[in-house]
mmCIF file of N, CA and C in Angstrom:
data_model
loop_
_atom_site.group_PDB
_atom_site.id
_atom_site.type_symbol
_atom_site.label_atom_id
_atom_site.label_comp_id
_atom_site.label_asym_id
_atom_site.label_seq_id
_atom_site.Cartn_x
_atom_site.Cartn_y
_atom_site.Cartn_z
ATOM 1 N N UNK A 22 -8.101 10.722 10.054
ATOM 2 C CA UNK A 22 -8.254 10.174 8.726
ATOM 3 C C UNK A 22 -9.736 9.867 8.508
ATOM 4 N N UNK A 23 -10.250 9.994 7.097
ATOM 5 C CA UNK A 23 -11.842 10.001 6.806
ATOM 6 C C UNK A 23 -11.980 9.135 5.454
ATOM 7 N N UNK A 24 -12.532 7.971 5.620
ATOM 8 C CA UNK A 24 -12.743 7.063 4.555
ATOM 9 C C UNK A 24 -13.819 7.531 3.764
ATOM 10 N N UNK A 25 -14.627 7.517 2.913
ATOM 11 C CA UNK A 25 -15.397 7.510 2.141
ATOM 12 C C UNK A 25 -15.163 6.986 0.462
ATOM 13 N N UNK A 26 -16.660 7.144 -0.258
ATOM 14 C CA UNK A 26 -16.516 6.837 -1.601
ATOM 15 C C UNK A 26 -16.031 7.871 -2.545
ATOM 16 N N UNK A 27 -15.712 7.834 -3.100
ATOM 17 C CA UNK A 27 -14.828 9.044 -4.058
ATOM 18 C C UNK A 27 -16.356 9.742 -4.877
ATOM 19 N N UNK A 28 -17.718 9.012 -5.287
ATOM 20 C CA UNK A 28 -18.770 9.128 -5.947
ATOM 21 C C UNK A 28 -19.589 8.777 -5.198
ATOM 22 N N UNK A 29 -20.537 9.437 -4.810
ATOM 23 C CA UNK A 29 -21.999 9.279 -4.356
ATOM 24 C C UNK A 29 -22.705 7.746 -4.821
ATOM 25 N N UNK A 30 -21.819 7.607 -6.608
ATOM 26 C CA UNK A 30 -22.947 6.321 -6.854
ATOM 27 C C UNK A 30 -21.937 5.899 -7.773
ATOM 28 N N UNK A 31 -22.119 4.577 -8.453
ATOM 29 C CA UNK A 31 -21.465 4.396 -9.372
ATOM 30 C C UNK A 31 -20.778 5.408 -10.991
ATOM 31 N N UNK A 32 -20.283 5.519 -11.562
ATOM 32 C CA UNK A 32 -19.765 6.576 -12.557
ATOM 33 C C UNK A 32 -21.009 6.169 -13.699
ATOM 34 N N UNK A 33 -21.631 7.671 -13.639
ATOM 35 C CA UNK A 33 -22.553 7.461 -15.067
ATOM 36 C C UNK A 33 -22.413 6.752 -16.405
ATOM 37 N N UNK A 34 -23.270 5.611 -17.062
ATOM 38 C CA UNK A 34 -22.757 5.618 -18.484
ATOM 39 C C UNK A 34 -22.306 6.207 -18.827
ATOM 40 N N UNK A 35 -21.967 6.586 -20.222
ATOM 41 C CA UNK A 35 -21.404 7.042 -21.868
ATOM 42 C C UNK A 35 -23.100 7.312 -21.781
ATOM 43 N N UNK A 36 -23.426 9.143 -22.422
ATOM 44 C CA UNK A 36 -24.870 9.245 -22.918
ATOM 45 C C UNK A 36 -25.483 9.405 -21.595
ATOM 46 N N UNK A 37 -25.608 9.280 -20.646
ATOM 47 C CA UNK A 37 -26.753 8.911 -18.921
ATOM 48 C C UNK A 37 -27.025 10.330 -19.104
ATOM 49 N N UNK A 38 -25.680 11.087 -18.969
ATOM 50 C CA UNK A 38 -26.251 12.616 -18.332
ATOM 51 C C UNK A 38 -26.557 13.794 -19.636
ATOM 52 N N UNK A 39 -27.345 13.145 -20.498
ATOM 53 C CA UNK A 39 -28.140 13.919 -21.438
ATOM 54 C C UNK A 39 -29.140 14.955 -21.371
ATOM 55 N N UNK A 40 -29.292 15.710 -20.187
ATOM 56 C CA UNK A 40 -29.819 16.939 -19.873
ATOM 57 C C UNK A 40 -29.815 17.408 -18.763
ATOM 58 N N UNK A 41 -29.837 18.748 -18.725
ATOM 59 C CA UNK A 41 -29.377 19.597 -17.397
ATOM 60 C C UNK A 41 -29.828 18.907 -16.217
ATOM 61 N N UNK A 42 -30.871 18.266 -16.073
ATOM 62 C CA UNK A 42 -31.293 18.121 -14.520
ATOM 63 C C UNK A 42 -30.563 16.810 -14.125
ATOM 64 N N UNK A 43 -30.116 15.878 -15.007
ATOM 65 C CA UNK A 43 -29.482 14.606 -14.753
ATOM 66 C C UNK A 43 -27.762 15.182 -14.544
ATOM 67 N N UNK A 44 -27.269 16.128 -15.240
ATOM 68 C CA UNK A 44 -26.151 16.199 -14.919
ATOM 69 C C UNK A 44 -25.912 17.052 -13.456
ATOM 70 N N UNK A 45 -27.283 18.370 -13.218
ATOM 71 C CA UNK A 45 -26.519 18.567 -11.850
ATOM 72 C C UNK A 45 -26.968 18.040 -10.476
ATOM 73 N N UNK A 46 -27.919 16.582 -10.809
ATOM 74 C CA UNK A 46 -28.268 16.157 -10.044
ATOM 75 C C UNK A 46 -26.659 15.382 -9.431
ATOM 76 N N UNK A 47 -26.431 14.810 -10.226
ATOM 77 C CA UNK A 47 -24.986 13.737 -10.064
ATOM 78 C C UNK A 47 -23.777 15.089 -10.215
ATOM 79 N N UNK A 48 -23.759 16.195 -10.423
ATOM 80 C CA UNK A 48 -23.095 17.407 -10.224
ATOM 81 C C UNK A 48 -22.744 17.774 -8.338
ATOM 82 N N UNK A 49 -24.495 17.913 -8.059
ATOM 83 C CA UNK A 49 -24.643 18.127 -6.802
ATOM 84 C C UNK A 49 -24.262 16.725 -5.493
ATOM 85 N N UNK A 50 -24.849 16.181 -6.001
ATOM 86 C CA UNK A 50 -24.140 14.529 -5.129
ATOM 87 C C UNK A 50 -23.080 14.611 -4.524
ATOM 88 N N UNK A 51 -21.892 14.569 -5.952
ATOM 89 C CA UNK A 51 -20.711 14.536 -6.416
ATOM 90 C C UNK A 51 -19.906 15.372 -5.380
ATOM 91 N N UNK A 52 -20.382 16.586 -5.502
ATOM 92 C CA UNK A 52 -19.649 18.342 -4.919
ATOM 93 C C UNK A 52 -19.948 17.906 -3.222
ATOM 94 N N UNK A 53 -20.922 17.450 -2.767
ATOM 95 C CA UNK A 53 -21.096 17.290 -1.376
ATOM 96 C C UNK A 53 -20.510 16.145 -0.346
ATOM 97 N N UNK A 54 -19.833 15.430 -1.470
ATOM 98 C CA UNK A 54 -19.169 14.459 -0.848
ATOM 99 C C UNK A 54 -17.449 14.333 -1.093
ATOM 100 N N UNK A 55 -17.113 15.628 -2.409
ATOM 101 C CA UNK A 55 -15.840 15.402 -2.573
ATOM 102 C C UNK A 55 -15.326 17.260 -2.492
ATOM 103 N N UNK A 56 -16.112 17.794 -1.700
ATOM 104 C CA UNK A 56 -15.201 18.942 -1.703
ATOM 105 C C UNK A 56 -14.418 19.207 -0.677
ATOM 106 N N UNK A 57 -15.104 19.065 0.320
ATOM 107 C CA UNK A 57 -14.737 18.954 1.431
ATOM 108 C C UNK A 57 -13.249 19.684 1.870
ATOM 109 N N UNK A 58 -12.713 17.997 1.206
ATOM 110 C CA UNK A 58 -11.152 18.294 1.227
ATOM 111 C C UNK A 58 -10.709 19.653 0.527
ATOM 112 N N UNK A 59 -11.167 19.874 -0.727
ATOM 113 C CA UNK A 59 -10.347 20.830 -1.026
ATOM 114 C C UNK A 59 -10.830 22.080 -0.461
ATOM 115 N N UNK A 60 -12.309 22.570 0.211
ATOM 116 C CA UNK A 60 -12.479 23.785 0.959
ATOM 117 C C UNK A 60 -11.596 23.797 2.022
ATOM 118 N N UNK A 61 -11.471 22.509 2.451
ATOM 119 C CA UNK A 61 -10.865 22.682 3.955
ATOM 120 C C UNK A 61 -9.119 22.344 3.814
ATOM 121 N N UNK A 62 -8.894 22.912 2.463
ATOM 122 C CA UNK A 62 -7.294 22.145 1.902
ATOM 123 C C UNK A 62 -6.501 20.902 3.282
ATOM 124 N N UNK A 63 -7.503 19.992 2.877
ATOM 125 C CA UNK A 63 -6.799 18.469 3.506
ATOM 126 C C UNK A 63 -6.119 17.888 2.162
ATOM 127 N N UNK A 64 -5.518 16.840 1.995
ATOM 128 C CA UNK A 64 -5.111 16.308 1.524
ATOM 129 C C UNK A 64 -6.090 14.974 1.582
ATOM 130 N N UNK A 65 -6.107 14.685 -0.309
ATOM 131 C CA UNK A 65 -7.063 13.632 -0.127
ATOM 132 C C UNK A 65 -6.571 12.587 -1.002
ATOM 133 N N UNK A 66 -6.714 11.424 -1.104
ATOM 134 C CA UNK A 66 -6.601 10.147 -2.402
ATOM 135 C C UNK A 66 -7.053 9.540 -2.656
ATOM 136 N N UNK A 67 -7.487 8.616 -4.084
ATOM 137 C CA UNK A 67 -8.579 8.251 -4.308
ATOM 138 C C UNK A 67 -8.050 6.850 -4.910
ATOM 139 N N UNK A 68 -8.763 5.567 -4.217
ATOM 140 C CA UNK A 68 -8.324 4.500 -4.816
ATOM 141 C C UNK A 68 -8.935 3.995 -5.480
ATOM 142 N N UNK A 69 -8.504 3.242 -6.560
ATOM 143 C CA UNK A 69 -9.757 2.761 -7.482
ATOM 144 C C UNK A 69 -9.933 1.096 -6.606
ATOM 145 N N UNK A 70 -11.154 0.916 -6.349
ATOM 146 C CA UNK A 70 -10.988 -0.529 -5.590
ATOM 147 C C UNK A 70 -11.939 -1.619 -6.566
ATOM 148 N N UNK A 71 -12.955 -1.449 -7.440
ATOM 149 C CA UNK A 71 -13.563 -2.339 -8.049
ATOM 150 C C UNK A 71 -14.264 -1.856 -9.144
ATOM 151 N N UNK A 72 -15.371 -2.530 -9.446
ATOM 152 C CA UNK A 72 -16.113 -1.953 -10.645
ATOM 153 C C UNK A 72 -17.946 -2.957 -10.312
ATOM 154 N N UNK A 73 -18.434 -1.696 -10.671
ATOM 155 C CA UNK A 73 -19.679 -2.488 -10.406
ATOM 156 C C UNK A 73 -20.498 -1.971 -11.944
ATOM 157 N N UNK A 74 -20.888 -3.225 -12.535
ATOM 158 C CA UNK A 74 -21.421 -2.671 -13.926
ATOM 159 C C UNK A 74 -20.960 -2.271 -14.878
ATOM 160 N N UNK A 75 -19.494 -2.830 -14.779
ATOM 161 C CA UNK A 75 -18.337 -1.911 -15.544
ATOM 162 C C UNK A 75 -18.509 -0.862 -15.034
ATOM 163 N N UNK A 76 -18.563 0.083 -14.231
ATOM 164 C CA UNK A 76 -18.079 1.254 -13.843
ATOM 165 C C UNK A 76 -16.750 1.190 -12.689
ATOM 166 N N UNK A 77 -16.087 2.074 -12.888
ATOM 167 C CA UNK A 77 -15.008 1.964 -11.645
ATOM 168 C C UNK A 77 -15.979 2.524 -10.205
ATOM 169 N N UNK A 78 -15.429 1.792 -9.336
ATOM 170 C CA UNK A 78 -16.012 2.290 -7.776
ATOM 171 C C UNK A 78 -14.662 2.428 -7.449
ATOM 172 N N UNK A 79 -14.741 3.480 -6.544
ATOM 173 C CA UNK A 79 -13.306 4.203 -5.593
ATOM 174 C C UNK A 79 -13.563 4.539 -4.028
ATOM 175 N N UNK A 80 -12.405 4.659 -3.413
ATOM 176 C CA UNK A 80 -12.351 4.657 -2.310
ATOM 177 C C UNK A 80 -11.431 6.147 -2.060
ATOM 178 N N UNK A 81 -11.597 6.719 -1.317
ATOM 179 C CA UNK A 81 -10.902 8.653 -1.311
ATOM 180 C C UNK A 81 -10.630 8.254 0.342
ATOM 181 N N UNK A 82 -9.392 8.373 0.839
ATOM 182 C CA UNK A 82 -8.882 8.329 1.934
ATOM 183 C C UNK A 82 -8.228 9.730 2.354
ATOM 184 N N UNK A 83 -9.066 10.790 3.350
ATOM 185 C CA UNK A 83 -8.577 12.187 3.615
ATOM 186 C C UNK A 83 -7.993 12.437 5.042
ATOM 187 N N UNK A 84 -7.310 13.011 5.281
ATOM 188 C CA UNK A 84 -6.284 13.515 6.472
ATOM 189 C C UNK A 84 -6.444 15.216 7.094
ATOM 190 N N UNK A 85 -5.688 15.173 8.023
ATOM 191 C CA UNK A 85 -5.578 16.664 8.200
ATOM 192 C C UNK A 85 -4.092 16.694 7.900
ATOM 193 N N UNK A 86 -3.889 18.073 7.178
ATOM 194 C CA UNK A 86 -2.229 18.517 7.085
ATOM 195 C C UNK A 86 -1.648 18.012 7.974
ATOM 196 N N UNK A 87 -0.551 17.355 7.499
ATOM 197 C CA UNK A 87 1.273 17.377 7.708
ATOM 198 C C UNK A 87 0.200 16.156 8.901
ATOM 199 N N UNK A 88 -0.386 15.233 8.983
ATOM 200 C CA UNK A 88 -0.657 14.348 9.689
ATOM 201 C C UNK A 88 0.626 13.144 9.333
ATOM 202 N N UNK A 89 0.805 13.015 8.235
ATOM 203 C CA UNK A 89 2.032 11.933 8.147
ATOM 204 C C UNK A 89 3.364 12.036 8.896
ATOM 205 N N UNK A 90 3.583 13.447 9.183
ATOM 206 C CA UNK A 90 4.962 13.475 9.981
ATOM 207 C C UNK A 90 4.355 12.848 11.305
ATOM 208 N N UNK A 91 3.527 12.508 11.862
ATOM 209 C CA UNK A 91 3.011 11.858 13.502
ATOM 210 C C UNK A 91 2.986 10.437 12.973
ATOM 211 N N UNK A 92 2.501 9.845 11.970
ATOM 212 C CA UNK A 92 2.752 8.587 11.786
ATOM 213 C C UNK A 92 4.058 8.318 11.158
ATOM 214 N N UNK A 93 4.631 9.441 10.216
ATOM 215 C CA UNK A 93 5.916 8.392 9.919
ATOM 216 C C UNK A 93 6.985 8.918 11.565
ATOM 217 N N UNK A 94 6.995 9.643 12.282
ATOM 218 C CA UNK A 94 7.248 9.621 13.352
ATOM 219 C C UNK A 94 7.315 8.416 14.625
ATOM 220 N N UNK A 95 6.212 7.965 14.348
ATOM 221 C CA UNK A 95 5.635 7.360 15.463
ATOM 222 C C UNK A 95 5.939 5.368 15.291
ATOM 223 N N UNK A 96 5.865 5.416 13.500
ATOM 224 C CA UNK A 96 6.006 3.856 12.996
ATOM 225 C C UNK A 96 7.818 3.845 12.408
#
């Protein structure tokens, strides 16, 4: 299992990403921390846990396949 943030940084304003280099800067961030799972088809979920600035902050909790049959197995 692999904890991380669901976003590199907090979720942009309304208006922030008003030209190309601001959007694939937070484009590129974004892609390097949440693809992962789906290149490597894990299974992933994303919790919403707070807000900083009014923005939501999240939490993405990822696995390797069919890992739940060993824990619901095991508990």
């Amino acid at each position: 299992m692999v904890l991380l943030p669901t976003t590199p940084t907090i979720a942009p304003l309304k208006g922030a990403l008003n030209n190309i280099e601001a959007v694939m800067d937070f484009y590129d961030r974004t892609m390097a921390i949440t693809s992962f799972s789906g290149v490597g088809r894990l299974p992933e979920i994303s919790i919403p846990l707070t807000t900083v600035d009014g923005a939501p902050v999240g939490l993405s909790i990822a696995s390797g396949t069919h890992l739940e049959r060993i824990w619901n197995a095991s508990g």
